[in-house]
């Protein structure tokens, strides 16, 4: 099962402490060696971002920063894991590092399962079977 973990926090919290980054590097290295981490990275601030949106049939392009954003996605990691429980355990370890090395930091890690074409096919088949009953 593939999972995407999204780290969310307030926009202007400043750079993370070196101790935190060192601890995350160790955690990431362990996951890469175990073959569970597919990719990870930090994301630039919204001031360096652009949104392309379709709304009411109109396409717009808007450069950041985005004043309406209360929190931003500051980073991500993609994993291949056996279960959602394993994803939760990993996210807890990651957030414990933030708690330990960046006192006062507030944020969250959102865990989302990634679906491939085979997952959508299975979902559509299950829906069709349910409707047929």
Tab-separated table of C-alpha atoms in Angstrom, residues 40-122:
chain	number	residue	atom	x	y	z
A	40	UNK	CA	10.411	12.988	0.360
A	41	UNK	CA	11.110	16.696	0.420
A	42	UNK	CA	10.337	20.120	1.755
A	43	UNK	CA	8.240	22.590	-0.193
A	44	UNK	CA	8.985	26.244	-0.905
A	45	UNK	CA	6.865	28.908	0.826
A	46	UNK	CA	3.665	30.023	-0.882
A	47	UNK	CA	5.407	33.299	-1.783
A	48	UNK	CA	7.288	31.231	-4.387
A	49	UNK	CA	4.206	29.293	-5.513
A	50	UNK	CA	1.566	29.611	-8.231
A	51	UNK	CA	-1.987	28.287	-8.302
A	52	UNK	CA	-3.770	27.337	-11.502
A	53	UNK	CA	-7.502	27.044	-10.900
A	54	UNK	CA	-10.674	26.289	-12.818
A	55	UNK	CA	-13.800	27.799	-11.285
A	56	UNK	CA	-17.163	28.419	-12.945
A	57	UNK	CA	-15.644	27.537	-16.304
A	58	UNK	CA	-12.857	30.109	-15.985
A	59	UNK	CA	-9.156	29.288	-15.703
A	60	UNK	CA	-6.993	31.607	-13.586
A	61	UNK	CA	-3.311	31.693	-12.697
A	62	UNK	CA	-2.367	33.368	-9.406
A	63	UNK	CA	1.097	33.843	-7.928
A	64	UNK	CA	1.658	33.569	-4.165
A	65	UNK	CA	1.751	34.428	-1.402
A	66	UNK	CA	-1.810	33.400	-0.714
A	67	UNK	CA	-3.212	35.535	2.097
A	68	UNK	CA	-6.242	33.285	2.574
A	69	UNK	CA	-4.045	30.329	3.579
A	70	UNK	CA	-3.948	29.725	7.340
A	71	UNK	CA	-1.617	26.779	7.035
A	72	UNK	CA	0.529	25.388	4.287
A	73	UNK	CA	1.927	22.055	3.223
A	74	UNK	CA	5.580	22.373	4.157
A	75	UNK	CA	6.781	18.924	3.157
A	76	UNK	CA	5.860	15.461	2.011
A	77	UNK	CA	7.003	11.858	2.050
A	78	UNK	CA	5.789	8.919	0.002
A	79	UNK	CA	5.995	5.382	1.397
A	80	UNK	CA	5.299	1.783	0.409
A	81	UNK	CA	4.016	0.147	3.604
A	82	UNK	CA	2.100	-2.938	4.706
A	83	UNK	CA	-0.766	-1.119	6.416
A	84	UNK	CA	-2.267	2.178	7.486
A	85	UNK	CA	-1.223	1.336	11.037
A	86	UNK	CA	2.407	1.235	9.911
A	87	UNK	CA	1.914	4.664	8.284
A	88	UNK	CA	0.485	6.049	11.526
A	89	UNK	CA	3.437	4.685	13.522
A	90	UNK	CA	5.849	6.401	11.137
A	91	UNK	CA	3.989	9.705	11.315
A	92	UNK	CA	3.998	9.581	15.121
A	93	UNK	CA	7.786	9.021	15.149
A	94	UNK	CA	8.225	11.947	12.746
A	95	UNK	CA	6.036	14.283	14.815
A	96	UNK	CA	7.783	13.236	18.032
A	97	UNK	CA	11.012	14.580	16.490
A	98	UNK	CA	9.331	17.944	15.948
A	99	UNK	CA	8.085	17.973	19.538
A	100	UNK	CA	11.570	17.145	20.861
A	101	UNK	CA	13.745	19.368	18.654
A	102	UNK	CA	11.462	22.331	17.879
A	103	UNK	CA	9.655	23.345	21.103
A	104	UNK	CA	6.646	25.532	20.390
A	105	UNK	CA	6.244	24.290	16.801
A	106	UNK	CA	2.683	23.423	15.887
A	107	UNK	CA	1.543	21.402	12.932
A	108	UNK	CA	0.257	18.072	11.753
A	109	UNK	CA	1.022	15.208	9.419
A	110	UNK	CA	-1.863	14.091	7.249
A	111	UNK	CA	-1.696	10.491	6.038
A	112	UNK	CA	-3.373	9.750	2.704
A	113	UNK	CA	-3.415	6.431	0.889
A	114	UNK	CA	-2.361	6.709	-2.748
A	115	UNK	CA	-4.573	4.915	-5.250
A	116	UNK	CA	-3.358	3.645	-8.589
A	117	UNK	CA	-5.492	2.628	-11.581
A	118	UNK	CA	-5.961	-0.861	-10.136
A	119	UNK	CA	-7.473	0.623	-6.961
A	120	UNK	CA	-10.020	2.679	-8.917
A	121	UNK	CA	-11.003	-0.385	-10.973
A	122	UNK	CA	-11.603	-2.371	-7.783
